Coordinates of C-alpha atoms in Angstrom, one line a residue:
M1 CA -9.9 22.0 -17.8
A2 CA -10.9 25.5 -19.6
T3 CA -11.6 28.3 -17.1
S4 CA -14.9 30.2 -16.9
L5 CA -14.2 33.6 -16.1
T6 CA -16.6 36.2 -15.4
K7 CA -17.1 39.6 -14.0
E8 CA -18.4 39.4 -10.3
S9 CA -18.5 41.9 -7.5
T10 CA -17.3 39.3 -4.5
G11 CA -15.0 37.1 -3.7
A12 CA -11.8 36.9 -5.6
P13 CA -8.9 38.7 -4.2
S14 CA -7.6 40.0 -7.5
G15 CA -10.7 42.0 -7.5
G16 CA -13.8 40.4 -9.6
K17 CA -13.0 37.3 -11.8
T18 CA -13.9 34.4 -10.8
F19 CA -13.2 30.8 -11.6
F20 CA -17.0 28.9 -12.3
G21 CA -18.1 31.4 -9.5
H22 CA -15.4 30.6 -7.0
P23 CA -12.7 33.4 -6.2
R24 CA -10.0 33.2 -9.2
G25 CA -7.4 32.5 -7.1
L26 CA -9.2 28.8 -7.4
A27 CA -7.8 28.6 -10.8
T28 CA -4.4 28.8 -9.5
L29 CA -4.4 26.1 -6.9
F30 CA -6.5 23.5 -9.0
M31 CA -3.9 23.8 -11.5
T32 CA -1.3 23.7 -9.4
E33 CA -2.5 20.8 -7.4
M34 CA -3.5 18.9 -10.9
W35 CA -0.1 19.0 -11.8
E36 CA 1.6 17.9 -8.7
R37 CA -0.7 15.3 -8.6
F38 CA 0.0 14.5 -12.0
S39 CA 3.6 14.5 -11.2
Y40 CA 3.1 11.9 -8.3
Y41 CA 0.7 9.9 -9.5
G42 CA 3.0 9.5 -12.8
M43 CA 5.7 8.2 -11.0
R44 CA 3.9 6.3 -8.1
A45 CA 2.4 4.3 -11.3
L46 CA 6.1 3.7 -12.3
L47 CA 7.6 3.1 -9.1
P48 CA 6.9 -0.6 -8.4
L49 CA 7.3 -1.7 -11.9
Y50 CA 10.9 0.0 -11.7
L51 CA 12.0 -1.7 -8.9
V52 CA 11.1 -5.2 -10.2
A53 CA 12.1 -4.5 -13.8
P54 CA 15.4 -6.3 -15.0
E55 CA 16.5 -3.3 -16.8
G56 CA 15.4 -1.3 -13.5
L57 CA 16.6 -2.4 -10.1
G58 CA 15.4 -5.8 -10.3
L59 CA 14.5 -6.2 -6.7
D60 CA 12.4 -9.0 -5.6
A61 CA 8.5 -8.4 -5.3
G62 CA 8.6 -8.3 -1.8
T63 CA 11.3 -5.7 -1.3
A64 CA 9.6 -3.5 -3.8
I65 CA 6.3 -3.5 -2.1
A66 CA 8.2 -2.8 1.0
I67 CA 9.7 0.6 -0.7
Y68 CA 6.7 1.7 -2.4
S69 CA 4.7 1.2 1.0
V70 CA 7.7 3.1 3.0
Y71 CA 7.4 5.9 0.4
V72 CA 3.7 6.4 0.3
S73 CA 4.0 5.8 4.3
T74 CA 6.3 8.5 4.3
V75 CA 4.5 11.3 2.3
Y76 CA 1.5 10.7 4.6
L77 CA 3.7 10.9 7.9
L78 CA 5.1 14.5 6.7
A79 CA 1.8 15.9 6.0
M80 CA 2.0 17.0 9.6
P81 CA 5.4 18.8 9.9
G82 CA 4.5 20.2 6.8
G83 CA 1.5 21.7 7.8
W84 CA 3.7 22.8 10.8
F85 CA 6.0 24.7 8.5
G86 CA 3.2 26.5 7.4
D87 CA 1.8 27.6 10.4
R88 CA 4.8 28.3 12.4
V89 CA 7.8 29.3 9.8
W90 CA 7.3 30.0 6.2
G91 CA 3.3 30.7 6.0
P92 CA 1.0 28.5 3.6
R93 CA 2.2 30.4 0.1
K94 CA 6.2 30.1 0.8
T95 CA 6.0 26.6 2.1
T96 CA 4.0 25.4 -1.2
A97 CA 6.5 27.4 -3.3
I98 CA 9.3 25.6 -1.5
A99 CA 7.4 22.3 -1.8
G100 CA 7.2 22.5 -5.4
A101 CA 10.8 23.1 -6.0
V102 CA 11.7 20.1 -3.8
I103 CA 9.4 17.7 -5.7
M104 CA 11.1 18.9 -8.8
L105 CA 14.2 18.1 -8.0
G106 CA 13.4 14.8 -6.3
H107 CA 11.5 13.9 -10.0
L108 CA 15.1 15.1 -11.6
L109 CA 17.0 13.0 -9.3
L110 CA 14.9 10.0 -10.3
A111 CA 15.7 10.5 -13.9
V112 CA 19.5 10.2 -13.0
P113 CA 20.4 6.4 -14.3
S114 CA 22.0 5.7 -10.6
N115 CA 20.7 3.5 -7.4
G116 CA 21.9 5.7 -5.1
V117 CA 20.7 9.0 -6.5
F118 CA 17.5 7.0 -7.0
Y119 CA 16.7 6.6 -3.5
V120 CA 17.4 10.2 -2.7
G121 CA 15.0 11.2 -5.1
L122 CA 12.5 9.4 -3.6
L123 CA 13.0 10.9 -0.4
F124 CA 12.9 14.8 -2.0
V125 CA 9.9 14.1 -3.4
A126 CA 8.3 12.3 -0.3
V127 CA 9.6 15.5 2.0
G128 CA 8.3 18.0 -1.0
S129 CA 4.7 16.3 -1.0
G130 CA 4.3 16.4 2.7
L131 CA 5.2 20.0 2.8
L132 CA 2.7 20.6 -0.2
K133 CA -0.4 18.8 0.9
S134 CA -1.5 20.4 4.1
N135 CA -0.6 23.6 3.0
I136 CA -2.4 24.1 -0.5
S137 CA -5.8 22.9 0.8
T138 CA -5.5 25.6 3.6
M139 CA -4.9 28.6 1.0
V140 CA -8.2 26.8 -0.3
G141 CA -10.0 27.6 2.4
H142 CA -8.4 31.1 2.8
L143 CA -10.2 32.1 -0.6
Y144 CA -13.7 32.3 1.1
N145 CA -15.3 34.3 4.2
G146 CA -15.2 31.9 6.7
A147 CA -16.5 28.4 7.5
D148 CA -20.0 29.7 6.3
D149 CA -19.6 30.9 2.7
P150 CA -22.0 29.0 0.9
R151 CA -19.2 28.8 -1.8
R152 CA -16.9 27.1 0.4
D153 CA -18.0 23.1 0.1
G154 CA -18.6 23.8 -4.1
G155 CA -14.6 25.2 -4.1
F156 CA -13.1 22.1 -2.1
T157 CA -15.0 20.0 -5.0
V158 CA -13.8 21.9 -7.6
F159 CA -10.1 21.4 -6.3
Y160 CA -10.1 18.1 -5.5
M161 CA -11.1 17.3 -9.3
G162 CA -7.9 18.7 -10.1
I163 CA -6.5 15.9 -8.1
N164 CA -8.4 13.6 -10.0
L165 CA -7.6 14.6 -13.4
G166 CA -3.9 15.0 -12.7
A167 CA -4.0 11.3 -11.5
F168 CA -6.3 10.1 -14.5
A169 CA -4.0 11.5 -17.0
A170 CA -0.2 10.8 -15.5
P171 CA -0.3 7.1 -15.5
L172 CA -1.4 7.3 -19.7
V173 CA 1.4 10.0 -20.3
I174 CA 4.2 9.3 -17.7
G175 CA 3.5 5.5 -17.6
T176 CA 3.3 5.0 -21.2
V177 CA 6.7 7.0 -22.2
G178 CA 8.6 5.2 -18.8
Q179 CA 7.5 1.5 -19.7
N180 CA 7.6 2.0 -23.9
V181 CA 10.4 4.3 -24.3
N182 CA 12.8 4.7 -20.8
W183 CA 12.1 4.7 -17.3
H184 CA 14.3 7.8 -16.4
I185 CA 12.6 9.9 -19.4
G186 CA 9.0 8.8 -17.8
F187 CA 10.5 10.3 -14.3
A188 CA 11.9 13.1 -15.9
L189 CA 8.5 14.2 -17.4
A190 CA 7.0 14.1 -13.9
A191 CA 9.5 16.7 -13.2
V192 CA 8.3 18.8 -16.2
G193 CA 4.8 18.3 -15.0
M194 CA 5.6 19.8 -11.1
A195 CA 7.8 22.5 -13.0
I196 CA 4.6 23.7 -15.0
G197 CA 2.5 23.4 -11.9
L198 CA 4.9 25.6 -9.9
G199 CA 5.3 28.1 -12.7
Q200 CA 1.9 28.8 -12.7
F201 CA 1.5 29.0 -9.1
L202 CA 4.3 31.7 -8.8
L203 CA 2.6 33.6 -11.7
G204 CA -1.0 33.3 -10.4
T205 CA -0.2 33.9 -6.4
R206 CA -1.5 37.5 -7.0
H207 CA -5.0 35.9 -7.1
L208 CA -4.4 34.4 -3.8
S209 CA -5.9 35.7 -0.4
E210 CA -3.5 37.8 1.7
K211 CA -3.8 35.7 4.1
S212 CA -1.7 32.6 2.6
S213 CA 1.4 34.8 2.9
V214 CA 1.1 35.3 6.6
V215 CA 2.6 32.7 8.9
P216 CA -0.2 32.3 11.4
K217 CA 2.0 31.9 14.6
P218 CA 5.4 32.5 14.1
L219 CA 7.8 31.1 16.2
D220 CA 9.5 33.3 18.8
A221 CA 13.2 33.7 18.8
A222 CA 13.4 30.9 22.1
E223 CA 11.3 28.7 20.2
R224 CA 13.1 28.9 17.1
A225 CA 16.4 28.6 19.0
A226 CA 15.0 25.3 20.9
T227 CA 13.8 23.7 17.8
L228 CA 16.8 24.3 15.8
K229 CA 18.6 22.8 18.5
K230 CA 16.6 19.7 19.0
S231 CA 16.8 19.4 14.9
M232 CA 20.5 19.2 15.2
I233 CA 21.1 16.7 17.8
W234 CA 18.7 14.2 16.1
L235 CA 20.3 14.8 12.8
L236 CA 23.6 14.3 14.9
I237 CA 22.3 11.1 16.3
A238 CA 21.3 9.9 13.0
V239 CA 24.5 10.7 11.0
V240 CA 26.5 9.0 13.9
F241 CA 24.3 5.8 14.2
Y242 CA 24.4 5.2 10.1
G243 CA 27.8 6.3 9.7
I244 CA 28.7 3.5 12.2
V245 CA 26.5 0.9 10.3
V246 CA 27.9 1.8 7.3
G247 CA 31.5 1.8 8.5
T248 CA 30.9 -2.1 10.0
G249 CA 30.0 -3.0 6.8
T250 CA 26.8 -4.0 8.2
Y251 CA 24.4 -1.6 6.3
T252 CA 21.4 -3.0 4.3
L253 CA 18.2 -1.1 2.9
N254 CA 16.1 -2.3 5.7
W255 CA 18.4 -0.4 8.0
V256 CA 16.7 2.6 6.6
M257 CA 13.3 1.0 5.7
V258 CA 12.5 -0.6 9.0
P259 CA 12.8 2.7 11.3
L260 CA 10.6 4.5 9.0
M261 CA 8.3 1.9 9.3
L262 CA 8.2 1.7 12.8
V263 CA 8.1 5.6 13.2
G264 CA 4.8 5.3 10.8
L265 CA 3.3 3.2 13.5
I266 CA 4.5 4.6 16.7
V267 CA 4.0 8.4 15.5
P268 CA 0.2 7.8 15.0
I269 CA -0.1 6.3 18.9
I270 CA 2.0 9.0 20.3
V271 CA -0.4 11.8 18.7
L272 CA -3.5 10.2 19.6
G273 CA -2.4 9.2 22.9
R274 CA -1.2 12.7 23.8
I275 CA -4.6 14.0 22.6
K276 CA -6.2 11.5 24.6
R277 CA -4.3 12.3 27.7
D278 CA -4.9 15.9 27.5
K279 CA -6.3 17.0 30.9
E280 CA -7.4 20.4 29.3
L281 CA -10.1 18.7 27.2
T282 CA -13.6 18.9 28.2
T283 CA -15.4 15.3 29.1
T284 CA -17.3 15.6 25.8
E285 CA -14.0 16.1 24.0
Q286 CA -12.5 13.2 25.5
S287 CA -15.5 10.8 24.6
K288 CA -15.4 12.3 21.0
V289 CA -11.5 11.4 20.7
S290 CA -12.3 7.9 22.5
G291 CA -14.9 7.8 19.4
Y292 CA -12.5 8.9 16.9
I293 CA -9.9 6.1 17.9
W294 CA -12.6 3.6 16.4
F295 CA -12.6 5.3 13.1
F296 CA -8.7 6.0 13.0
V297 CA -8.3 2.3 13.3
A298 CA -10.7 1.3 10.6
A299 CA -9.0 3.9 8.1
A300 CA -5.5 2.3 8.9
V301 CA -7.3 -1.1 8.2
F302 CA -8.7 0.1 4.9
W303 CA -5.6 2.2 3.6
M304 CA -3.5 -0.9 3.9
I305 CA -5.7 -2.8 1.7
Y306 CA -6.3 0.1 -0.7
D307 CA -2.5 1.4 -1.2
Q308 CA -1.7 -1.9 -2.5
G309 CA -3.4 -1.2 -5.4
G310 CA -0.5 0.6 -6.5
S311 CA 2.2 -2.2 -5.4
T312 CA 0.9 -5.7 -5.0
L313 CA -2.1 -5.6 -7.7
S314 CA 0.4 -3.6 -10.0
I315 CA 3.2 -6.4 -9.5
F316 CA 0.7 -8.9 -10.3
A317 CA -0.8 -7.3 -13.4
D318 CA 2.6 -7.0 -14.5
S319 CA 3.7 -10.4 -14.7
H320 CA -0.2 -12.1 -15.0
A321 CA -2.5 -9.4 -16.6
N322 CA -3.2 -9.9 -20.2
T323 CA -2.8 -6.4 -21.4
S324 CA -4.2 -6.7 -25.0
V325 CA -7.8 -5.8 -25.8
L326 CA -9.0 -6.4 -29.5
G327 CA -5.1 -6.7 -30.4
W328 CA -4.1 -3.3 -28.7
D329 CA -1.7 -3.6 -26.2
F330 CA -1.4 -1.1 -23.7
P331 CA 1.1 -0.3 -20.5
V332 CA 0.6 -2.3 -17.6
S333 CA 0.6 1.2 -15.4
W334 CA -2.5 2.5 -17.2
F335 CA -4.2 0.0 -14.6
Q336 CA -3.3 3.2 -12.0
S337 CA -6.1 5.4 -14.2
V338 CA -8.8 3.3 -13.2
N339 CA -9.3 4.5 -10.0
P340 CA -9.5 8.3 -10.6
V341 CA -11.7 8.1 -13.7
I342 CA -13.9 5.6 -11.3
I343 CA -14.3 8.6 -8.4
M344 CA -14.7 11.3 -11.4
A345 CA -18.1 9.1 -12.5
L346 CA -19.0 8.2 -9.5
A347 CA -18.6 11.0 -6.8
P348 CA -21.4 12.9 -8.2
V349 CA -23.5 9.8 -8.0
A350 CA -22.5 8.9 -4.3
A351 CA -23.3 12.8 -3.2
M352 CA -26.8 12.4 -4.8
I353 CA -27.6 9.0 -3.2
W354 CA -26.6 10.2 0.2
L355 CA -28.8 13.8 -0.2
A356 CA -31.5 11.5 -1.5
L357 CA -31.4 9.0 1.2
A358 CA -31.2 12.0 3.8
R359 CA -34.2 14.0 2.5
K360 CA -35.9 10.4 3.6
G361 CA -34.3 10.1 6.7
K362 CA -32.6 7.1 5.5
E363 CA -29.0 8.4 5.4
P364 CA -26.8 5.8 6.8
S365 CA -25.3 7.0 9.6
T366 CA -21.2 7.9 9.6
V367 CA -20.3 4.5 11.7
T368 CA -22.4 2.5 8.9
K369 CA -20.5 4.3 6.1
F370 CA -17.3 3.4 8.0
S371 CA -18.2 -0.3 8.2
L372 CA -19.5 -0.7 4.7
G373 CA -16.1 1.0 3.5
L374 CA -14.0 -1.7 5.5
A375 CA -16.3 -4.6 4.1
L376 CA -15.8 -3.3 0.8
I377 CA -12.5 -3.2 0.5
G378 CA -11.9 -6.9 1.9
I379 CA -14.6 -7.8 -0.7
S380 CA -12.1 -6.8 -3.3
F381 CA -9.2 -8.8 -2.3
F382 CA -11.9 -11.7 -1.9
V383 CA -12.1 -11.3 -5.5
F384 CA -8.5 -10.6 -6.2
L385 CA -8.1 -14.3 -5.0
L386 CA -10.0 -15.5 -8.1
P387 CA -7.6 -14.3 -10.9
L388 CA -4.5 -14.6 -8.3
T389 CA -5.7 -18.8 -8.2
A390 CA -6.4 -18.6 -11.7
A391 CA -3.7 -17.0 -13.3
G392 CA -1.0 -19.9 -12.1
D393 CA 2.0 -19.1 -14.5
G394 CA -0.2 -17.5 -17.1
K395 CA -2.4 -14.4 -17.8
V396 CA -5.6 -13.7 -16.8
S397 CA -8.4 -11.0 -18.3
P398 CA -7.5 -7.3 -17.7
W399 CA -11.3 -6.9 -16.4
W400 CA -10.2 -8.7 -13.2
L401 CA -8.6 -5.8 -12.1
V402 CA -10.8 -3.0 -13.4
L403 CA -13.3 -4.8 -11.0
I404 CA -10.9 -4.9 -8.2
Y405 CA -10.5 -1.3 -8.3
F406 CA -14.1 -0.6 -9.0
V407 CA -14.9 -2.4 -5.9
Q408 CA -12.1 -0.6 -4.0
T409 CA -13.1 2.8 -5.7
V410 CA -16.9 2.2 -4.2
G411 CA -15.5 1.6 -0.7
E412 CA -13.3 4.9 -0.8
L413 CA -16.3 6.9 -1.6
T414 CA -17.9 5.4 1.5
L415 CA -15.2 5.9 3.7
S416 CA -12.8 8.6 2.4
P417 CA -15.0 11.8 2.6
V418 CA -16.9 10.6 5.6
G419 CA -13.6 10.3 6.9
L420 CA -12.5 14.0 6.5
S421 CA -16.1 15.1 7.4
V422 CA -15.9 13.4 10.8
T423 CA -12.5 14.6 11.4
T424 CA -13.1 18.2 11.4
K425 CA -16.5 17.5 13.4
M426 CA -15.2 15.3 16.2
A427 CA -11.7 17.4 16.7
P428 CA -11.3 19.2 20.0
A429 CA -11.1 23.0 19.6
K430 CA -7.7 23.2 21.0
Y431 CA -6.4 20.5 18.2
G432 CA -8.7 21.9 15.3
S433 CA -6.0 22.6 12.7
Q434 CA -3.9 19.4 13.7
M435 CA -6.5 16.7 13.6
M436 CA -6.4 16.5 9.6
G437 CA -3.0 15.5 9.7
V438 CA -4.3 13.0 12.2
W439 CA -6.5 11.8 10.0
F440 CA -3.5 11.4 7.2
L441 CA -1.4 9.4 9.9
A442 CA -4.0 6.5 9.3
V443 CA -2.8 6.1 5.7
T444 CA 0.7 6.1 6.8
A445 CA 0.0 3.6 9.8
G446 CA -1.9 1.5 7.1
D447 CA 1.0 1.4 4.5
A448 CA 3.6 0.9 7.7
V449 CA 2.1 -2.1 8.4
T450 CA 2.0 -3.4 4.7
G451 CA 5.7 -2.6 4.5
L452 CA 6.6 -4.5 7.6
L453 CA 4.7 -7.8 6.6
S454 CA 6.4 -7.4 3.3
T455 CA 9.8 -6.4 4.8
Y456 CA 9.7 -9.8 7.3
G457 CA 8.6 -12.3 4.5
A458 CA 5.1 -12.6 4.1
D459 CA 4.1 -12.9 0.3
L460 CA 1.8 -10.2 -0.5
N461 CA 1.1 -11.8 -3.7
G462 CA 0.1 -15.1 -2.4
S463 CA -3.6 -16.6 -2.0
G464 CA -3.1 -16.8 1.9
V465 CA -1.9 -13.0 2.9
V466 CA -4.4 -11.9 0.6
A467 CA -7.4 -13.8 2.0
L468 CA -6.2 -13.1 5.5
E469 CA -6.2 -9.4 4.9
A470 CA -9.7 -9.8 3.3
A471 CA -10.9 -11.6 6.2
L472 CA -9.4 -8.9 8.6
A473 CA -11.1 -6.1 6.8
V474 CA -14.6 -7.7 6.5
I475 CA -14.3 -8.6 9.9
A476 CA -13.1 -5.1 11.2
G477 CA -16.4 -3.7 9.2
G478 CA -18.3 -6.0 11.1
A479 CA -16.8 -4.9 14.7
V480 CA -17.6 -1.6 13.8
F481 CA -21.2 -2.3 12.6
M482 CA -21.8 -4.5 15.9
Y483 CA -20.5 -1.6 18.4
R484 CA -22.1 1.4 16.3
K485 CA -24.1 2.3 18.9
K486 CA -21.3 2.4 21.5
V487 CA -19.5 4.6 19.1
K488 CA -22.4 6.9 18.5
E489 CA -22.6 7.3 22.2
L490 CA -19.0 8.1 22.1
M491 CA -19.9 10.6 19.3
G492 CA -22.3 12.6 21.1
D493 CA -23.8 15.4 19.1
V494 CA -21.8 14.5 15.9
H495 CA -24.0 12.4 13.5

């Protein structure tokens, strides 16, 4: 996207230039996020296809879906400690720069034709993405004069457009090269994308707010020593445990995947439980936390199905979707560009619809929007049953995949922005900055469930499991809607 630079007397740390009327630093963060998402979604579009390809790792579909789910779950799980590093150790700006370098290194490792190195590369990308995710959004907020700055919401809208631009372009470029030329060259292109993003971030840091370099609440000497000690103890336990597993010849990939999936389920429960049990919270805050748990569970069910668009649906398309239109063939990975292009087309429409309904006093409540989002994600899998049963050993029209992604994206637009908003509104004052990490843990929990199902034999491309997941989402949406009055009572003054 081309920049629009004009002189203005306020807003930009650099002293006057703006980016579409916003602080000039937004251009730096916009481009950083766009290129990081380009690398992330490009690699993610290739990942399940490479895992099952005979010339790739040649894994079965169940194992591939489990690995994909563990990877996505870990990215969102690490968003919370990533935010902690920004708040307590390095500050947002330094954390983001280090994260970009780690991501780039991870993609380079994926480009190495070695199975062992490949899994290390996945770990590096997951760690880097977790470090970057919370901190770059924090720096966007730093560009504005507090929460009441009228440009703030528009700035985040522009920023998130960068996410979708990167997500749209990535499968078209990286997917094409990876599938049609060489898998590892495709992964290397993801590294190039991150390198471009990191380079322009380092060059443009002078446009960012000075607050982005500040560590808000640095660890004191005692805290630093205690944190280092605990980290070393856990590292030693892991080294000893896996040393024994490898030494006794019992090691398999599940020895890594299953613990990560269990952590993805246990950590959200522990975090929410700790907040709920906090006696320093007021009665009103306790009530809001109870109400928020409804939204959290609903979101976990939603993401459990939604994120299979990049794994279960992708593997189905690889085997059963006709990828020829009017005699022109396209790579299966291109299906991963459908979601971001629909988001860019429909997000402004959805915003206008909610605004028009709000003016008439008819805008659906947050609870109703959540129940609608759950119902739509369930309907998308009921739609999936049609090509799934019709395909047999043959091929189905690619428009079935487009329709499924369309329904899922409408559901995402109904649930995801509302979830982000209600998280900030219902957060207890004491946990204001941590609750966004809690929201990301809903993705972690959903993907962890998918991974466990796939690991322990559930055929996620089987009509029975697909029907069960679809029914679960629709029933959950109905339950949220039926109990909407109770949830609204728990929400207090949040609407």
